[in-house]
Backbone as CSV, one residue per row, in Angstrom:
resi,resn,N_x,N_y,N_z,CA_x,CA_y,CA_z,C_x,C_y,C_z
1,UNK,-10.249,-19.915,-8.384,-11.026,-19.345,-9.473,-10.074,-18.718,-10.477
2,UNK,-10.570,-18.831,-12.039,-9.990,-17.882,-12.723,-10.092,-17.208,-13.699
3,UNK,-9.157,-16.480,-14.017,-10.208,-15.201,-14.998,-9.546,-14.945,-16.280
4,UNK,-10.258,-15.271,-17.524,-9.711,-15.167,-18.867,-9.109,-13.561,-19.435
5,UNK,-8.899,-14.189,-20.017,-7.460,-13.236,-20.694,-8.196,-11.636,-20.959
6,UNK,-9.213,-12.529,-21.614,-10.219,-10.930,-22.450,-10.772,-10.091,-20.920
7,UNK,-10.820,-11.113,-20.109,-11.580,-10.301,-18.455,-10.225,-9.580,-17.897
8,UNK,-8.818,-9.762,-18.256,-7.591,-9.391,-17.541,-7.220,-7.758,-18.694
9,UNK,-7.741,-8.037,-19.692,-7.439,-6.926,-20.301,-8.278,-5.719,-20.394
10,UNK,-9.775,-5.920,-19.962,-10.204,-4.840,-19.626,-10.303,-3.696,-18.396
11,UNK,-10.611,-2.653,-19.287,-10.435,-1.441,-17.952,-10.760,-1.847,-16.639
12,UNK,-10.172,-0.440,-15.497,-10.829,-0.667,-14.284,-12.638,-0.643,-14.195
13,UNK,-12.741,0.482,-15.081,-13.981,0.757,-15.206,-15.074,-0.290,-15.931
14,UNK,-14.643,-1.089,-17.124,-15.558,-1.959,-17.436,-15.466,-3.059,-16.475
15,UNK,-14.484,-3.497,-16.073,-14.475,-4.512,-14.868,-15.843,-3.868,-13.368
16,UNK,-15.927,-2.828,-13.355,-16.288,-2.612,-12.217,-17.703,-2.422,-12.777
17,UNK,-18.343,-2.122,-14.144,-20.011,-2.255,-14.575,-20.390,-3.725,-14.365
18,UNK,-19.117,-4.569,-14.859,-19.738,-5.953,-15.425,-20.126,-6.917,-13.554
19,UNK,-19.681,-6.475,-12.219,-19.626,-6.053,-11.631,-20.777,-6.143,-10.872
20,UNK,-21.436,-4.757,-11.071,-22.282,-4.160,-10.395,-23.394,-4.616,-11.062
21,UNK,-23.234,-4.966,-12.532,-24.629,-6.419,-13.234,-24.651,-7.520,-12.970
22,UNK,-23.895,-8.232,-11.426,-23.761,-9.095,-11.281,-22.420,-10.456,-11.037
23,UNK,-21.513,-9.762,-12.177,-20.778,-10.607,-12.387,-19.193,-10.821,-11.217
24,UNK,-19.978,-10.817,-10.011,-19.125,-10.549,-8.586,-18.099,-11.143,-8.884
25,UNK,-17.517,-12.538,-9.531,-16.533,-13.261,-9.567,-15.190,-12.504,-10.101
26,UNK,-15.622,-11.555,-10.639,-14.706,-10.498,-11.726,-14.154,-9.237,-10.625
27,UNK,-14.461,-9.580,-9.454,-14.082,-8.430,-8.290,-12.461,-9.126,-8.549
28,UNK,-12.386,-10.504,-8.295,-11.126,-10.679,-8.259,-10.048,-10.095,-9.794
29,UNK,-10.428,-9.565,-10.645,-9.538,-8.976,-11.173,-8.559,-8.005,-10.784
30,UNK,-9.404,-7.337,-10.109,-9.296,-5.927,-9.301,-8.364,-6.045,-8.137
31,UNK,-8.667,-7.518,-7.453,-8.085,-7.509,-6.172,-5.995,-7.992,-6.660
32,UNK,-6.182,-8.814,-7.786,-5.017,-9.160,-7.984,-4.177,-8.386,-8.944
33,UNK,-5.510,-7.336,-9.441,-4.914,-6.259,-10.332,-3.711,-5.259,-9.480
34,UNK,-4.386,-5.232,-8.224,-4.302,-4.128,-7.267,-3.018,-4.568,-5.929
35,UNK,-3.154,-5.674,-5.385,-3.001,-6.464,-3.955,-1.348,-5.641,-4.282
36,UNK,-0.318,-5.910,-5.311,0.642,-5.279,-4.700,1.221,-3.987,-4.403
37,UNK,0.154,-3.371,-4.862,-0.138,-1.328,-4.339,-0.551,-1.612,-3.006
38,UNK,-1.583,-1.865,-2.621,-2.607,-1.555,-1.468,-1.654,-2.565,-0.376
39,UNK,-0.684,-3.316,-0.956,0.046,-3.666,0.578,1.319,-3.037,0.576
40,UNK,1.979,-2.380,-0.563,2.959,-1.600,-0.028,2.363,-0.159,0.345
41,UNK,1.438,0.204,0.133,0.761,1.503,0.709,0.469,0.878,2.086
42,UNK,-0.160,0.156,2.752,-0.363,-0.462,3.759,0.461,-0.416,4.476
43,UNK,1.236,-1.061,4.215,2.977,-1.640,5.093,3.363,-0.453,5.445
44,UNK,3.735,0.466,4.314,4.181,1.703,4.559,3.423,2.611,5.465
45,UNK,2.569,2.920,5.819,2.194,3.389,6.841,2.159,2.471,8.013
46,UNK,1.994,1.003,8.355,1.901,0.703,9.538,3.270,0.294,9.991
47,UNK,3.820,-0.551,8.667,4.806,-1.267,9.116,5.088,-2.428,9.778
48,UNK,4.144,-3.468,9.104,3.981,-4.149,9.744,3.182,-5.494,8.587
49,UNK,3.515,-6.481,8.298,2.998,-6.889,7.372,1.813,-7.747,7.172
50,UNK,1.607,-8.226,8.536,0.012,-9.249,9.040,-0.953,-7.912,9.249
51,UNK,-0.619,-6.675,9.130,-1.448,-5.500,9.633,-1.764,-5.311,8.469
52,UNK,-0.717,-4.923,7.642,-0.955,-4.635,5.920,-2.136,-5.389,5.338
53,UNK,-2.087,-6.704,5.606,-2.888,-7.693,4.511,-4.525,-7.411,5.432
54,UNK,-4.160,-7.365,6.705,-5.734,-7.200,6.992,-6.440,-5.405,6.461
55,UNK,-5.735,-4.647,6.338,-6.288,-3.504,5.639,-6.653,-3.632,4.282
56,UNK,-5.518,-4.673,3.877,-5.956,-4.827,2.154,-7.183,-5.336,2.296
57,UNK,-7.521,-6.240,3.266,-9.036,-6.866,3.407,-10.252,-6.512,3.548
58,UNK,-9.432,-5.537,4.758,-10.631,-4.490,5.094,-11.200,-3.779,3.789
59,UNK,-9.990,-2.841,3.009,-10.438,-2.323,2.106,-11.067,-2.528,0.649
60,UNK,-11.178,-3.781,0.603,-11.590,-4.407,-0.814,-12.782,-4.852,-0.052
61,UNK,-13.270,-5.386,0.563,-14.650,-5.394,0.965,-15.090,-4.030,1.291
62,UNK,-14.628,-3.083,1.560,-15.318,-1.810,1.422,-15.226,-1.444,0.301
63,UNK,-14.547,-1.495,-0.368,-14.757,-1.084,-2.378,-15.753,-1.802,-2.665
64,UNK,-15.936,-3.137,-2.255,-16.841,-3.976,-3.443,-18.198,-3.077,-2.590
65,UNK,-18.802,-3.258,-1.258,-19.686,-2.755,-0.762,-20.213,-1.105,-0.955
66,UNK,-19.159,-0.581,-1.314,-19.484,1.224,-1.926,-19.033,1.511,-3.208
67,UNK,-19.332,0.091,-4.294,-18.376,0.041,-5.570,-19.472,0.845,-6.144
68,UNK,-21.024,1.146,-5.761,-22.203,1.828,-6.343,-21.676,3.002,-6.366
69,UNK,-21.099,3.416,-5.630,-20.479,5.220,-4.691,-19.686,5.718,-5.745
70,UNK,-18.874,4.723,-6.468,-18.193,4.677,-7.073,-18.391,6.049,-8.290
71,UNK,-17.777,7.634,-8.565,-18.581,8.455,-9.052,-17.440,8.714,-10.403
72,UNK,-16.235,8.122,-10.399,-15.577,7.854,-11.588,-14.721,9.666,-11.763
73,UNK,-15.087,10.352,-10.793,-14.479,11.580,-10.582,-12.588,11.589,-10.386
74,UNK,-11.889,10.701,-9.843,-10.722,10.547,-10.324,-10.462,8.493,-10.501
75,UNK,-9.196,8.333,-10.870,-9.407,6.740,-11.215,-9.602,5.837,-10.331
76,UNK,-9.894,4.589,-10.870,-10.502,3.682,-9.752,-9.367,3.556,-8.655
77,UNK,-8.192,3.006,-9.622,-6.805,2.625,-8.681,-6.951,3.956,-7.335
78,UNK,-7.087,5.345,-8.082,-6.603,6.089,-6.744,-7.535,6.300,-5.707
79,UNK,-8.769,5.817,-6.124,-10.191,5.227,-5.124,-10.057,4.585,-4.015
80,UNK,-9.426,3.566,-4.785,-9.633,1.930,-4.063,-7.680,2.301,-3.116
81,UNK,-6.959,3.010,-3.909,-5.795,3.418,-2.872,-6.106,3.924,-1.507
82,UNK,-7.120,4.875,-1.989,-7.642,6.274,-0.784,-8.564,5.430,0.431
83,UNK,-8.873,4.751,-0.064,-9.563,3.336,0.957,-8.488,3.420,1.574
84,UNK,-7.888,2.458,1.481,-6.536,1.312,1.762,-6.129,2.375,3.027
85,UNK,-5.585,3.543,2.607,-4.811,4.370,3.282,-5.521,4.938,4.145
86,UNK,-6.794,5.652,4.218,-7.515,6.130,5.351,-8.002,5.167,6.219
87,UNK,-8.125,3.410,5.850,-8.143,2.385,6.504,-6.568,2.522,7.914
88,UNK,-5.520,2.545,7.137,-4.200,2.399,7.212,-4.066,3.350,8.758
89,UNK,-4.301,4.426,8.233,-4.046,5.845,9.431,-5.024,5.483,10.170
90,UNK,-6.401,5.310,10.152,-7.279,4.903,11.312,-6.218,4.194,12.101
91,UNK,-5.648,3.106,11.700,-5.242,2.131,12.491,-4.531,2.771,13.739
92,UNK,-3.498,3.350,12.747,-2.595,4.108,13.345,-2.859,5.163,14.262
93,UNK,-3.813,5.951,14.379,-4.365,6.406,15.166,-5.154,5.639,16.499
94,UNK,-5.765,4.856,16.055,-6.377,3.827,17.583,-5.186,3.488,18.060
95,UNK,-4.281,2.853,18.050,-2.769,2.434,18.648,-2.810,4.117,19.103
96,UNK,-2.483,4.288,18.771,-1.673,6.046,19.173,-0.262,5.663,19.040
97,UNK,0.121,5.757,18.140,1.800,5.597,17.661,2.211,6.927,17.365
98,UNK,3.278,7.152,17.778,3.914,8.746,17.487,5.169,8.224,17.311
99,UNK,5.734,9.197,16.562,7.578,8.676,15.860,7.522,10.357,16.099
100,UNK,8.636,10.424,16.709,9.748,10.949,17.108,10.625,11.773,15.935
101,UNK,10.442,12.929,15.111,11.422,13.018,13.620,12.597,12.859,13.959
102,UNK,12.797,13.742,14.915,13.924,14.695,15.405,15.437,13.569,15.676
103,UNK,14.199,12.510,16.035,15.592,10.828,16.560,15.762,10.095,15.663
104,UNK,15.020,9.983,14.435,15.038,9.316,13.546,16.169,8.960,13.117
105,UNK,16.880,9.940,12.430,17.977,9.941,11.738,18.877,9.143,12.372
106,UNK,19.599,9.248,13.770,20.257,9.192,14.567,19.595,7.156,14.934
107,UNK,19.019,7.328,15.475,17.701,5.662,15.406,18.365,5.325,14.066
108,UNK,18.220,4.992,13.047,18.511,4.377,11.843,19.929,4.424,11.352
109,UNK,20.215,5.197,11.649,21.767,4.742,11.469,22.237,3.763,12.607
110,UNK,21.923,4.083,13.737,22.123,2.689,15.180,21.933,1.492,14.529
111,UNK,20.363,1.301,14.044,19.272,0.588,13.849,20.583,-0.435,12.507
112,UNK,21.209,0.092,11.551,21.737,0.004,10.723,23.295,-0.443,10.933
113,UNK,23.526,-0.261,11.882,25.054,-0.105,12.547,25.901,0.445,11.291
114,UNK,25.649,1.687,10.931,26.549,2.885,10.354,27.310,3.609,11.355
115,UNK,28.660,3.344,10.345,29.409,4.422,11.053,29.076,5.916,10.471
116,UNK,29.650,7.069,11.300,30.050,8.487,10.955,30.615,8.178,9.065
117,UNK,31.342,7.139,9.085,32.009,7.284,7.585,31.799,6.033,6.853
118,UNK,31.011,5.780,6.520,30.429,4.310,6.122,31.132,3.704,4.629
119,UNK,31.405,2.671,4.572,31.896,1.973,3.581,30.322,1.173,3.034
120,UNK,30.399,1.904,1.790,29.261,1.323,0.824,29.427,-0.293,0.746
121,UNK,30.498,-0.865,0.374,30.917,-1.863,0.045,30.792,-3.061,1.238
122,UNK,30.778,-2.524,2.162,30.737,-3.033,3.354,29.613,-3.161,3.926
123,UNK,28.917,-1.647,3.372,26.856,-2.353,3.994,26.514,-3.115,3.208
124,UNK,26.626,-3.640,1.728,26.469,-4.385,0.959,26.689,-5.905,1.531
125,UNK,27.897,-6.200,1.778,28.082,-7.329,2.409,27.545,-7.798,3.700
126,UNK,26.626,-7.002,4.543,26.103,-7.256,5.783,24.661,-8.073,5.508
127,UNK,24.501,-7.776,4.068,23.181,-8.758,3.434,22.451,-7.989,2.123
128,UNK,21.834,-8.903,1.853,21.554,-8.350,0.337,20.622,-6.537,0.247
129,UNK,20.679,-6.610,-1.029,20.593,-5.164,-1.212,19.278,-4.625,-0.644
130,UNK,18.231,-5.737,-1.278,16.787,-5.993,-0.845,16.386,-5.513,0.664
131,UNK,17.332,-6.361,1.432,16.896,-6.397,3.028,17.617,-4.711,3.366
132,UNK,18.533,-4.644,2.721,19.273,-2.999,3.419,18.113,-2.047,3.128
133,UNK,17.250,-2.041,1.824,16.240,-1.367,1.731,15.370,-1.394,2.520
134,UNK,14.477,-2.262,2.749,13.772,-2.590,3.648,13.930,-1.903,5.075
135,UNK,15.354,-2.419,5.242,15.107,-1.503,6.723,15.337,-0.518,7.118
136,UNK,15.765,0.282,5.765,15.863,1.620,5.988,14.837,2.501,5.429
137,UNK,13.908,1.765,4.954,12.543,2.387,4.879,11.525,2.312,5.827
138,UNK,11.601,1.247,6.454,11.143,0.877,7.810,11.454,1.827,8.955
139,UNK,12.464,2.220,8.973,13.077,3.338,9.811,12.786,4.478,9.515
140,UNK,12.156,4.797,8.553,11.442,6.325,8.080,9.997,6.753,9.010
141,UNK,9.821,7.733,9.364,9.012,7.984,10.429,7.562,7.871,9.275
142,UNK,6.124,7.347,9.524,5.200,7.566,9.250,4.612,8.118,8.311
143,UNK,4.711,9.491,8.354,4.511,10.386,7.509,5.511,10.560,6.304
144,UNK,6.637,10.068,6.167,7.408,9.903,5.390,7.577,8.779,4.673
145,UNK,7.240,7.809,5.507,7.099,5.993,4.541,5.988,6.231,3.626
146,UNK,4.720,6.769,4.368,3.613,6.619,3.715,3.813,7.240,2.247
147,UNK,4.586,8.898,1.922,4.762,9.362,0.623,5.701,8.532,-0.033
148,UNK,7.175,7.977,0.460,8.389,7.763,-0.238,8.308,6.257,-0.941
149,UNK,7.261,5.344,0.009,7.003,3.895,-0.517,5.925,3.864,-1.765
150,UNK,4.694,4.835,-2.019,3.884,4.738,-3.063,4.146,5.497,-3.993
151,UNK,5.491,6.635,-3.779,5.737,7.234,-4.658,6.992,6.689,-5.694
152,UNK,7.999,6.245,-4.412,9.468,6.139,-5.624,9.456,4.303,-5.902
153,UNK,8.365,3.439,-5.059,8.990,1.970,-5.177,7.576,1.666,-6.048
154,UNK,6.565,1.941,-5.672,5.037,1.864,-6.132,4.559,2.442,-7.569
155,UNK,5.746,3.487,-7.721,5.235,4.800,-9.126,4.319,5.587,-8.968
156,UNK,3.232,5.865,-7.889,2.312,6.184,-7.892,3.332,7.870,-8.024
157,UNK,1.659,8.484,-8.948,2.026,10.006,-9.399,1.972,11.085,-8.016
158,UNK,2.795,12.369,-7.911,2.543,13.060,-7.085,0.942,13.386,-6.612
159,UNK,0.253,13.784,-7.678,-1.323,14.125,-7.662,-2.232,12.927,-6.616
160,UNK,-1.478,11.533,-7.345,-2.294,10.908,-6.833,-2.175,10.823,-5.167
161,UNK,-0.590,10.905,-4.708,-0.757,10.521,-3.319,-1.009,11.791,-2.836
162,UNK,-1.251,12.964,-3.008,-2.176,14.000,-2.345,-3.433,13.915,-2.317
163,UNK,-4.151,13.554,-3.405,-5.390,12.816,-2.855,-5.398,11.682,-2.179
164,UNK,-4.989,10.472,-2.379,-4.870,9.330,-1.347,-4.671,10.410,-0.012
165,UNK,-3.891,11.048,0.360,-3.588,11.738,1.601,-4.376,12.352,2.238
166,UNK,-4.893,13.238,1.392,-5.754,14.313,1.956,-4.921,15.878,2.173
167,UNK,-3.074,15.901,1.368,-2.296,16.722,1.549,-2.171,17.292,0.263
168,UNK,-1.267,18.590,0.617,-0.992,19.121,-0.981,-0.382,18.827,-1.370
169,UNK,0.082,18.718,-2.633,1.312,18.026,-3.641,2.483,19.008,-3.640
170,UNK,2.639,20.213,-2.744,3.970,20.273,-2.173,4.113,19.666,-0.886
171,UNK,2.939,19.531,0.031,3.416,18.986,1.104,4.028,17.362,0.671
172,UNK,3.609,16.570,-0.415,4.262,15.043,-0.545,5.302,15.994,-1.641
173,UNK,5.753,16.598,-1.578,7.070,16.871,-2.334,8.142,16.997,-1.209
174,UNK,8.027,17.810,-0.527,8.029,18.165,0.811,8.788,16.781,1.839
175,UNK,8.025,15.823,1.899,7.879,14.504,2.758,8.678,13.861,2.167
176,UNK,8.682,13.589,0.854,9.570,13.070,0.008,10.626,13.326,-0.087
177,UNK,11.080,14.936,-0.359,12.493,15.016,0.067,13.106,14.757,1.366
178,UNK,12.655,14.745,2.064,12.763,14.945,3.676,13.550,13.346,4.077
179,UNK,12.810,12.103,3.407,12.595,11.101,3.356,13.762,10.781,2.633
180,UNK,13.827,11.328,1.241,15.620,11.021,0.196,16.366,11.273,1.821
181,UNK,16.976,12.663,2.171,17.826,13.229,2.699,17.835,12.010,4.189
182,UNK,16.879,11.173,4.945,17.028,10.518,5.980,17.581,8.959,5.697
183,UNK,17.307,8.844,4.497,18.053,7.354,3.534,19.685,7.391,3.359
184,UNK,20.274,8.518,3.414,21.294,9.093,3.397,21.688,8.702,1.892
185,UNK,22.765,9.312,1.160,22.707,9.265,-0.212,23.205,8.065,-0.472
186,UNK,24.180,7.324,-0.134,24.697,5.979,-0.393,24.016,5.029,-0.499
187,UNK,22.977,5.112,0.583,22.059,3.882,0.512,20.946,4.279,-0.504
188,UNK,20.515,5.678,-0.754,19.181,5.804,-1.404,19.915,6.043,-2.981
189,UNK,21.171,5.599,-3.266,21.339,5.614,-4.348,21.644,4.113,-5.044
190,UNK,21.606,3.342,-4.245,21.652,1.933,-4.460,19.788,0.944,-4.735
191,UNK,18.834,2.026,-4.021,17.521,1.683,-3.998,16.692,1.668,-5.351
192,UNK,17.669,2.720,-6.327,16.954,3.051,-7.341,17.021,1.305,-8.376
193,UNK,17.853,0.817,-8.057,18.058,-0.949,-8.489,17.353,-1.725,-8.459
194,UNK,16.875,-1.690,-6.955,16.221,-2.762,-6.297,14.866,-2.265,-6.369
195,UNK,14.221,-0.773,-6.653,12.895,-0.510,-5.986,11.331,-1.211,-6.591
196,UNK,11.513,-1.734,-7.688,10.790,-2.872,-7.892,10.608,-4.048,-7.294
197,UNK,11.380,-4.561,-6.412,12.146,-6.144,-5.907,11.146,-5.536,-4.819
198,UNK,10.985,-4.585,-4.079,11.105,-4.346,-2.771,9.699,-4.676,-1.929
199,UNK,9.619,-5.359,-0.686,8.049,-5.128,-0.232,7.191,-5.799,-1.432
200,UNK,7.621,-7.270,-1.811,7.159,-7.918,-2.782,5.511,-8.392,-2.126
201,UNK,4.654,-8.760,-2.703,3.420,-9.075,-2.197,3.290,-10.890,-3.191
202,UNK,3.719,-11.604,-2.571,4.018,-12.832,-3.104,2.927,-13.680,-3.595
203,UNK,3.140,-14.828,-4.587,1.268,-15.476,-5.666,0.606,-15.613,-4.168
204,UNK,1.395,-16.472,-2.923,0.595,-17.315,-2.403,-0.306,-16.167,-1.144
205,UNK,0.167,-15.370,-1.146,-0.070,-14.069,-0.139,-1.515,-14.107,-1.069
206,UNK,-1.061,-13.300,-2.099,-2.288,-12.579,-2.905,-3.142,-13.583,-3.102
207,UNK,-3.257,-14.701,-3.040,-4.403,-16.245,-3.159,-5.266,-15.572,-1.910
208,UNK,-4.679,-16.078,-0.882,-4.925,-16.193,0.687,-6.032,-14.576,0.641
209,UNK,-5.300,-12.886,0.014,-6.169,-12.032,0.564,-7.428,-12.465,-0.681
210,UNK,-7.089,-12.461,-1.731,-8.248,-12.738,-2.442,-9.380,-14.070,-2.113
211,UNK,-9.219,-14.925,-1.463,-9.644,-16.112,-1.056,-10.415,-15.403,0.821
212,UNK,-9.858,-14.956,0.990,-10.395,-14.256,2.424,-11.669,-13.224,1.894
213,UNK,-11.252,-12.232,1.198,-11.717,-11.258,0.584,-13.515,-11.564,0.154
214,UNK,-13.286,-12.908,-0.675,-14.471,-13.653,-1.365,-15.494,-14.108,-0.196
215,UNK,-14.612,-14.383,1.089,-15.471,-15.370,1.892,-16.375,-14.306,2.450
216,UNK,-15.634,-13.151,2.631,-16.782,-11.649,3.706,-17.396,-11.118,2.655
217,UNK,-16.865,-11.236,1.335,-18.369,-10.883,0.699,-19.155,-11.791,0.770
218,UNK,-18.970,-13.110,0.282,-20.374,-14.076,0.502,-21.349,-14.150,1.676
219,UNK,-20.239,-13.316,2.873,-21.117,-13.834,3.864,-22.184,-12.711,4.255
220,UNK,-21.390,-11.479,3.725,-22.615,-10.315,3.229,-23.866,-10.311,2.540
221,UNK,-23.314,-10.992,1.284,-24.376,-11.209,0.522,-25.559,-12.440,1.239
222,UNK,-24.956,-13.322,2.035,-26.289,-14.061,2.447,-26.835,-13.484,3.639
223,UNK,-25.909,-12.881,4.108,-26.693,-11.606,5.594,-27.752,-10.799,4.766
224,UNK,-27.525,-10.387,3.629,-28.293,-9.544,2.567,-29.528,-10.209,2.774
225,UNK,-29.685,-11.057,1.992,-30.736,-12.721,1.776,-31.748,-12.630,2.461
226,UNK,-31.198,-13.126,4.028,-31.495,-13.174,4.809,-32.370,-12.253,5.704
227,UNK,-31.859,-10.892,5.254,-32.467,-9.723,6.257,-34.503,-9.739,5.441
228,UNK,-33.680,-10.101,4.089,-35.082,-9.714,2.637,-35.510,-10.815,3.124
229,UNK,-35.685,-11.672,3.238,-36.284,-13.447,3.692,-37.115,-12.591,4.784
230,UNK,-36.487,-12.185,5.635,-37.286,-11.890,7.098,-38.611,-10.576,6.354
């Protein structure tokens, strides 16, 4: 399916009336507006990237299904984020995953094979800049991926990921520094390069959630049908 230029340039908000009068096909603006936030917010809390895309799933069929709820009290993006992420931590909570702070540091440098005195030049050459990021964000405990990935690679504003959170905007100030200082400075000064590149959400990915996405609403909407038929 696809969606003209004049449908790509309007707001979140007129996208989401035209919408709720019907015009369901226009959800996919939203989803491809959105898909590469809601999977690095995703990732970043689970860590895990077949986990990520099914939350993005989860959570865009719960937007389109409570898009009425919808009360325009802060923006859509940090709405449809605050989904994603309280989707995200559920998860994380049924597993019962606990990270450890205290080993972290010590874990990721192993994890990394750093020495005590590390040659910049030399983690560089162990593989591209991209992948060194990656796994040293990966190695950030939970509570710290979740602020440092939507804040410094994503842009998202302080305000916003305290609401997405449910924390105060010193506590993600807080998490955030915590998070610089466990990147150690060499590497988290090489990230500021790459942090666009990073935790890419690729065309054929974003087809697949938007193409999934379409099929559980349709099949809602004829469960809908169906219940009114009876």
């Amino acid at each position: 399916m696809s969606t003209g230029a004049n449908a790509d340039a309007m707001s979140d908000e007129e996208v989401e009336r035209l919408i709720l009068a019907g015009e369901i096909t226009l959800f996919e603006i939203l989803m491809r507006r959105y898909n590469q936030r809601l999977y690095r917010v995703s990732r970043a809390i689970l860590g895990d990237d077949s986990e990520a895309e099914d939350v993005m799933q989860d959570a865009y069929v719960h937007a389109y299904t409570h898009l009425n709820q919808f009360s325009g009290r802060a923006k859509f993006s940090t709405w449809l984020t605050k989904i994603a992420v309280n989707e995200a931590l559920a998860r994380v909570r049924r597993r019962g995953r606990f990270v450890d702070i205290d080993l972290v540091s010590k874990s990721w440098r192993e994890g990394m094979g750093i020495s005590k005195t590390p040659d910049p030049e030399q983690q560089l050459l162990t593989g591209e800049l991209k992948a060194v990021l990656e796994a040293a964000v990966d190695s950030l405990p939970e509570s710290y991926r979740s602020v440092f990935v939507p804040r410094e690679i994503e842009g998202m504003s302080t305000a916003e990921m305290a609401e997405c959170l449910d924390i105060t905007e010193e506590t993600v100030k807080t998490r955030l520094h915590r998070a610089r200082a466990l990147l150690r400075e060499e590497i988290y000064s090489r990230i500021g390069i790459a942090t666009v590149g990073a935790f890419q959400f690729d065309a054929t990915r974003c087809d697949r959630v938007v193409s999934v996405v379409f099929d559980r609403i349709r099949l809602l909407l004829k469960s809908d049908c169906s219940r009114l038929e009876i």
